[in-house]
Short mmCIF file of C-alpha atoms in Angstrom, two decimals:
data_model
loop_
_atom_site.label_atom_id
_atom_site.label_comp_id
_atom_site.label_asym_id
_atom_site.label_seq_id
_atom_site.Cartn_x
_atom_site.Cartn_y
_atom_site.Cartn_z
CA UNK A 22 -71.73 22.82 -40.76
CA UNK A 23 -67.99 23.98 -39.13
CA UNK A 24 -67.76 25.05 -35.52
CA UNK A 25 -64.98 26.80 -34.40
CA UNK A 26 -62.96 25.25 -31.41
CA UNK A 27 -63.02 27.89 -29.58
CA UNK A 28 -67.12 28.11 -29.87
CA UNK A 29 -67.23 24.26 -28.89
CA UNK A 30 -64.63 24.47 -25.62
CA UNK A 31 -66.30 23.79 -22.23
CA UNK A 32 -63.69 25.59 -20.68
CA UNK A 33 -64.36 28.94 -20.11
CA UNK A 34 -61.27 30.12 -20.44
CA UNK A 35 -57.89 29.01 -23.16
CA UNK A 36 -54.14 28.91 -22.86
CA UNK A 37 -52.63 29.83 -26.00
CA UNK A 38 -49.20 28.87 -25.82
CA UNK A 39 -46.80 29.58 -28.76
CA UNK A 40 -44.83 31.95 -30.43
CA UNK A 41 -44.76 35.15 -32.07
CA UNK A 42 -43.43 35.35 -35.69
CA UNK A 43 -42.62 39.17 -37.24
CA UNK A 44 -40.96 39.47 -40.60
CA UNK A 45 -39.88 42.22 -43.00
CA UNK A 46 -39.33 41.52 -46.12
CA UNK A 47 -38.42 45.04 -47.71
CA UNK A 48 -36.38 47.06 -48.07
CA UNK A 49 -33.84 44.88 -46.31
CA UNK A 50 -35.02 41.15 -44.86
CA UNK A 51 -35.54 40.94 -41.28
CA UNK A 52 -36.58 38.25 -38.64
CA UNK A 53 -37.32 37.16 -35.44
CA UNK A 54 -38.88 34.90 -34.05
CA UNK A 55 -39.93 34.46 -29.61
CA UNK A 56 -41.96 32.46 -27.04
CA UNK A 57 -45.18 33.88 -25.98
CA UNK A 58 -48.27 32.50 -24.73
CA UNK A 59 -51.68 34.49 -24.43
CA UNK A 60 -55.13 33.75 -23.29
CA UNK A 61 -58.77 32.97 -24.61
CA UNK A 62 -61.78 34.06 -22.73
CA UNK A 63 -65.54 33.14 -23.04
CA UNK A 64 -66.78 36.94 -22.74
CA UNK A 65 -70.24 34.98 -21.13
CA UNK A 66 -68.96 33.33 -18.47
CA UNK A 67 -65.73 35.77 -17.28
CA UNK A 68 -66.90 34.99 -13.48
CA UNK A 69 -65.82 30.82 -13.99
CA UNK A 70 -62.64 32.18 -16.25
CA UNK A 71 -60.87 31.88 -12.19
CA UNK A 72 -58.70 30.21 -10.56
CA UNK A 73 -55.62 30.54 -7.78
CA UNK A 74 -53.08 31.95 -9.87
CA UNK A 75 -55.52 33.62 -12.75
CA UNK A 76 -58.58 36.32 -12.41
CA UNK A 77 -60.83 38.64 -14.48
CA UNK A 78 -60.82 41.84 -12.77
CA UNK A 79 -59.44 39.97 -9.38
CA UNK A 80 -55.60 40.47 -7.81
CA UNK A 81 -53.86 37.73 -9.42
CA UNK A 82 -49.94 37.20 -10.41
CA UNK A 83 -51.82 36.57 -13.87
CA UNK A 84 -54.87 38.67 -14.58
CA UNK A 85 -57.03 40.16 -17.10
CA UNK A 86 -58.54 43.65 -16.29
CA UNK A 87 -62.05 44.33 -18.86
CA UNK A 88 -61.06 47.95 -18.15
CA UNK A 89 -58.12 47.66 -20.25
CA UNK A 90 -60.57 47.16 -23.60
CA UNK A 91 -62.68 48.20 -25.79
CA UNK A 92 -64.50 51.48 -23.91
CA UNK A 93 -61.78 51.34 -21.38
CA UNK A 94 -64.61 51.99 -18.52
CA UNK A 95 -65.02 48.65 -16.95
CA UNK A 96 -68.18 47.83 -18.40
CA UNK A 97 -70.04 44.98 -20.25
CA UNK A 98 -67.61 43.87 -23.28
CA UNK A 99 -69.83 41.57 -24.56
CA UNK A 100 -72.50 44.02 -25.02
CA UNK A 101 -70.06 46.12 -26.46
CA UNK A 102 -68.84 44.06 -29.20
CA UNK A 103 -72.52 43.29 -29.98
CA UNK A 104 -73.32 46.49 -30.16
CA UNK A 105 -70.70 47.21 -32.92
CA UNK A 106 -71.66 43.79 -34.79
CA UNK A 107 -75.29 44.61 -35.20
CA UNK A 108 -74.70 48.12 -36.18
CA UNK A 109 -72.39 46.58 -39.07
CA UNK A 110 -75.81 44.26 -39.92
CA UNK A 111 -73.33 40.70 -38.39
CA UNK A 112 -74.52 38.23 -36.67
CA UNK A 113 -74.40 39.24 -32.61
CA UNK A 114 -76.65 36.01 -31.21
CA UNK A 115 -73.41 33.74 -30.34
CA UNK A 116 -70.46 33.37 -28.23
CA UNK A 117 -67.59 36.24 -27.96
CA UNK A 118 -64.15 35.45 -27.47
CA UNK A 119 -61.45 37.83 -26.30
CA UNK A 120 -57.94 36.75 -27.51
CA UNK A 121 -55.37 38.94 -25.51
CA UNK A 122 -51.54 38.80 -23.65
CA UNK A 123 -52.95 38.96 -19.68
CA UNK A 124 -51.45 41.47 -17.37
CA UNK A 125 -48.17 39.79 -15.12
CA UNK A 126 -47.79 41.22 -11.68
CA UNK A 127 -49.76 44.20 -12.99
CA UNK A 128 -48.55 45.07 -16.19
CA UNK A 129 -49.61 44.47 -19.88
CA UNK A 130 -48.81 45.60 -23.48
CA UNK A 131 -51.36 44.30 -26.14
CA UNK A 132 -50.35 44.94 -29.21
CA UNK A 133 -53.23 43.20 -30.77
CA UNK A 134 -56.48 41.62 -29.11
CA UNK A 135 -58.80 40.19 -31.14
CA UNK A 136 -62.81 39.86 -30.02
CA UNK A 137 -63.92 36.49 -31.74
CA UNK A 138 -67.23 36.75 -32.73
CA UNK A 139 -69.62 33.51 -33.45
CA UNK A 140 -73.07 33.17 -34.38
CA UNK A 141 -75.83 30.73 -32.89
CA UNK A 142 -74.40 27.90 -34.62
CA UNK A 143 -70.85 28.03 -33.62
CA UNK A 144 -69.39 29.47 -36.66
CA UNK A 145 -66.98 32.39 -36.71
CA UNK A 146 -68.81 35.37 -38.51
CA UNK A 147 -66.60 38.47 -37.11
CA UNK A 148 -63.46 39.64 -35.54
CA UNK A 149 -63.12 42.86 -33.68
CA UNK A 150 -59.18 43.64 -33.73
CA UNK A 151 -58.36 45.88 -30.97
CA UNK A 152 -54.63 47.30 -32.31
CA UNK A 153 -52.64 49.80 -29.77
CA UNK A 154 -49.39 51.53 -29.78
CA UNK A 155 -46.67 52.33 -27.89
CA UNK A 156 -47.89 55.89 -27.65
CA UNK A 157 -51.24 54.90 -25.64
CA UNK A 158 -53.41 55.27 -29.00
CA UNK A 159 -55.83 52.33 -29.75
CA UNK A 160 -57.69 51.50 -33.38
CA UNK A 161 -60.45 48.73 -33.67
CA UNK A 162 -61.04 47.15 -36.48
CA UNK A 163 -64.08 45.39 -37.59
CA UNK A 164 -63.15 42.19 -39.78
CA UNK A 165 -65.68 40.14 -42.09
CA UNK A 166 -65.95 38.00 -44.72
CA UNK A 167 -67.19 39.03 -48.54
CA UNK A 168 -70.93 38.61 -48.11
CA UNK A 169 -70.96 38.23 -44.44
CA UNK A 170 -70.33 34.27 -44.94
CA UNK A 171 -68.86 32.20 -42.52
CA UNK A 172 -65.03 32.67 -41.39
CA UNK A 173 -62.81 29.63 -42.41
CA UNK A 174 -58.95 29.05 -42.47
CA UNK A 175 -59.46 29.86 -45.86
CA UNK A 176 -60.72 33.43 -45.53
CA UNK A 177 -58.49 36.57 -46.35
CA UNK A 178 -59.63 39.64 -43.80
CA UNK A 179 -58.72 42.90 -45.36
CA UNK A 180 -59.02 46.73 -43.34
CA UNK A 181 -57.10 49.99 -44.37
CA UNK A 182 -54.03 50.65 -41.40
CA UNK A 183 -55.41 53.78 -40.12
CA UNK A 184 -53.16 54.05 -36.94
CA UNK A 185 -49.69 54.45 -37.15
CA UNK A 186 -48.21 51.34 -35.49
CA UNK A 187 -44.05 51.66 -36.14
CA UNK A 188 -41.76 54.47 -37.41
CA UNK A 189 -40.66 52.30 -39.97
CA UNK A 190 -44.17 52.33 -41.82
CA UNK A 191 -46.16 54.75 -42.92
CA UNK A 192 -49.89 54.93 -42.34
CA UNK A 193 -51.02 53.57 -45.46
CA UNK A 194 -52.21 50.50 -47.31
CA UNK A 195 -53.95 47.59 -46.10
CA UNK A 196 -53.91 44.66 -43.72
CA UNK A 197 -54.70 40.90 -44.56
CA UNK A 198 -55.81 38.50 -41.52
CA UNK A 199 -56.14 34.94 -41.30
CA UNK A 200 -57.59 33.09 -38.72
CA UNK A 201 -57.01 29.06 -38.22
CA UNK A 202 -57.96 26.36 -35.44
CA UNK A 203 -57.35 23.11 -35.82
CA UNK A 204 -58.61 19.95 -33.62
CA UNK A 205 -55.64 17.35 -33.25
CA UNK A 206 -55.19 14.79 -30.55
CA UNK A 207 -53.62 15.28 -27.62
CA UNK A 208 -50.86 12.90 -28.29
CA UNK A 209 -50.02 15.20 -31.65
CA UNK A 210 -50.09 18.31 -28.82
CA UNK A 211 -53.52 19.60 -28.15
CA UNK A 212 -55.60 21.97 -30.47
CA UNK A 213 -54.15 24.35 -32.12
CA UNK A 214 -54.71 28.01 -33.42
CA UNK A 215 -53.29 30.50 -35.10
CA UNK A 216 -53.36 34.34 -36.67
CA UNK A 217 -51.40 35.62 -39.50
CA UNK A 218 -50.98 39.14 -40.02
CA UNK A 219 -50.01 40.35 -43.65
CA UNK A 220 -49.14 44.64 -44.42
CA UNK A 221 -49.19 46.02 -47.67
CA UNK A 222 -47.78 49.43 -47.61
CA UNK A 223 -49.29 49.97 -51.09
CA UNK A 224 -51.72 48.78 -53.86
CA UNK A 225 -55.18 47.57 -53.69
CA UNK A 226 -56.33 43.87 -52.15
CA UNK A 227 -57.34 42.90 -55.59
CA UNK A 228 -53.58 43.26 -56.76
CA UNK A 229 -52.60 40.36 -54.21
CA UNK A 230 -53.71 37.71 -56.35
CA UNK A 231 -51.16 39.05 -59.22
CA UNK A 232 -48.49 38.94 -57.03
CA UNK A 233 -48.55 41.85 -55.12
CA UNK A 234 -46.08 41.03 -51.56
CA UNK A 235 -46.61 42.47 -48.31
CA UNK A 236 -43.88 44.74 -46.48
CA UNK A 237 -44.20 42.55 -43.24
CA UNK A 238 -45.61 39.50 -42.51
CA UNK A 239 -46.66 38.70 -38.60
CA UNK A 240 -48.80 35.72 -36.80
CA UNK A 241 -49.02 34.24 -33.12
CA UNK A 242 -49.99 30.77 -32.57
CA UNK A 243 -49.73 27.57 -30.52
CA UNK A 244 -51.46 24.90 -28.95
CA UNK A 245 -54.38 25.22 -26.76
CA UNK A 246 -55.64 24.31 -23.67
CA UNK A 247 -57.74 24.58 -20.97
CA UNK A 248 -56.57 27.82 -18.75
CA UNK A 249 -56.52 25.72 -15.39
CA UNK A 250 -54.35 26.53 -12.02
CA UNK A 251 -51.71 23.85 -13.12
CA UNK A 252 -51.55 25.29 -16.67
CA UNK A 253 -51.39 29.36 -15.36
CA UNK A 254 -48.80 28.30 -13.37
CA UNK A 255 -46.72 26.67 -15.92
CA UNK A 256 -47.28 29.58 -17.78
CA UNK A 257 -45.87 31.78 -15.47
CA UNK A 258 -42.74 29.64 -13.92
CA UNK A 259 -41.91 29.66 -18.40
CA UNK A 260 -42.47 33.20 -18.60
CA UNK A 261 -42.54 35.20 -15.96
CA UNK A 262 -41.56 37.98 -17.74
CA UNK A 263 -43.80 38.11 -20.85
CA UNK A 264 -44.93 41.68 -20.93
CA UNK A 265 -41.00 43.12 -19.80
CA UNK A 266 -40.50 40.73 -22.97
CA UNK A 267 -43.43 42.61 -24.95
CA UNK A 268 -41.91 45.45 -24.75
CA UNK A 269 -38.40 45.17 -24.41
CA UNK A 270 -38.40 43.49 -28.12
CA UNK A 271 -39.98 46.13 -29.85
CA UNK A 272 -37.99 48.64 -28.84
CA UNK A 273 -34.41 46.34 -29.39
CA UNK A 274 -35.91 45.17 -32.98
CA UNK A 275 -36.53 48.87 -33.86
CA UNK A 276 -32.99 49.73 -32.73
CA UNK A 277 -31.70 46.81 -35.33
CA UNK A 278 -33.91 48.12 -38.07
CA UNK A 279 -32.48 51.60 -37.59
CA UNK A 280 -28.89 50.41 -37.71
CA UNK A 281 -29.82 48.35 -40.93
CA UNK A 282 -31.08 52.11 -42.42
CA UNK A 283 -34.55 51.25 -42.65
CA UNK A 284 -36.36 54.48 -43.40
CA UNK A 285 -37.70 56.23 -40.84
CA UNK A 286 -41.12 58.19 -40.77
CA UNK A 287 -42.37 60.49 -37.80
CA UNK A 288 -45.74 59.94 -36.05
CA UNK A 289 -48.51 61.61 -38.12
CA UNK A 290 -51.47 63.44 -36.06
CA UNK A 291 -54.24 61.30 -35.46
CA UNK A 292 -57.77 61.92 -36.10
CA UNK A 293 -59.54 60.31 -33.29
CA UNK A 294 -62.10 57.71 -34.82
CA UNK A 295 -65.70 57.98 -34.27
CA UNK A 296 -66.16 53.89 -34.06
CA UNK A 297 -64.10 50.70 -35.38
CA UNK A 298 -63.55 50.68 -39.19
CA UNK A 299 -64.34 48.10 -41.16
CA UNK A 300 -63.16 46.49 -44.84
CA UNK A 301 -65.95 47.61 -46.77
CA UNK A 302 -64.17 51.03 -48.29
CA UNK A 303 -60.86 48.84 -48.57
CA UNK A 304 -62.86 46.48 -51.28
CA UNK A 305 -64.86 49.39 -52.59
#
């Protein structure tokens, strides 16, 4: 039986710290590539997550605010999550992990948190993506394997893009996540973990396997380690500017992408969802 590393860390809090990958491969190629580091947090034990220079809903120069997720109200995430997991019939009896960028002197842009979601034994069953925009608009998605089986580096997650995200892609087709940790000794760097984001703007999942490509292809990852004063502050004396950084990039890679004549489509109204959506009507 696999355990995820995250599920077996007696830390109760992570430093990812990595880089950000975001490429387009149609209908001209595009690609850059940036520095970032982001933080794991055991949603169970949030009050030992502290320390001088890093807080859960404390003042800190580094800081993660619950308010700023899922219900937006300040209250219990973990129940939350659960609450969506055993609505969708998943496993909701083990340890929940909140990937997320933390907020730097105050200020934050996510534009992806993901909820990792174990069962009793360790193993990753679920993952609650928590997508936002630059126009304040926020879609969850609720990501399983076929058959509710156990989540592996080898697992494909697949959701219809029901938010629009960038005006150089519509809202339409589908999303394909991949989730990876791997154990490694600290002399080869630390444990490491990463999530790759592939968009299809059209077609069906089952066409991927004929060699249908994605329009962009996206992933974070790193190294991880325990999210300790020493390692916060390294974090912040590397980048002490991450979320200026955040933000600042999207809007300077849009400006390239427009000068390159990438089509551009307006913001579509949104019809507020009642819950996250899941894959099941994308494999239907």
């Amino acid at each position: 039986m696999s355990t995820s590393l995250t599920s077996r860390s007696d830390a109760p809090a992570l430093l990812l710290s990595g880089q950000v990958m975001h490429q387009r491969l149609r209908p001209v190629l595009h690609k850059f590539v940036y520095p970032v580091f982001c933080v794991r947090l055991d949603l169970a034990r949030l009050n030992e997550a502290g320390n001088a220079w890093f807080g859960v809903d404390r003042r800190r120069l580094m800081c993660v605010r619950t308010r700023d997720y899922g219900p937006r109200d300040g209250s219990d995430l973990a129940s939350w999550v659960r609450g969506h997991l055993q609505q969708a019939g998943l496993p909701h009896d083990g340890a929940i992990w909140l990937q997320t960028f933390p907020r730097l002197f105050g200020f934050v842009f996510n534009p992806v948190s993901f909820f990792l979601c174990h069962d009793r034994e360790g193993q990753l069953r679920a993952v609650l993506a928590e997508v936002n925009n630059t126009f304040g608009e926020t879609q969850h998605y609720l990501l399983s394997a076929p058959g509710q089986g156990v989540i592996d580096e080898h697992t494909r997650l697949v959701c219809n893009k029901l938010m629009h995200v960038s005006p150089f892609c519509e809202v339409s087709g589908f999303y394909r996540f991949r989730f990876r940790d791997q154990a490694r000794h600290e002399d080869a760097g630390g444990n490491t973990a990463f999530v790759g984001i592939d968009y299809y703007d059209h077609g069906h999942p089952s066409e991927v396997a004929q060699g249908l490509q994605p329009l962009m292809r996206t992933s974070v990852g790193g190294h991880l380690h325990p999210l300790t004063a020493a390692t916060a502050f390294g974090a912040l004396c590397a980048q002490p500017f991450l979320t200026l950084g955040v933000v600042a990039r999207i809007h300077w890679q849009a400006l390239l992408l427009w000068r390159k004549r990438v089509p551009w489509f307006s913001k579509p109204e949104r019809v507020a969802a009642a819950g996250p959506s899941s894959g099941k009507e994308t494999l239907s």
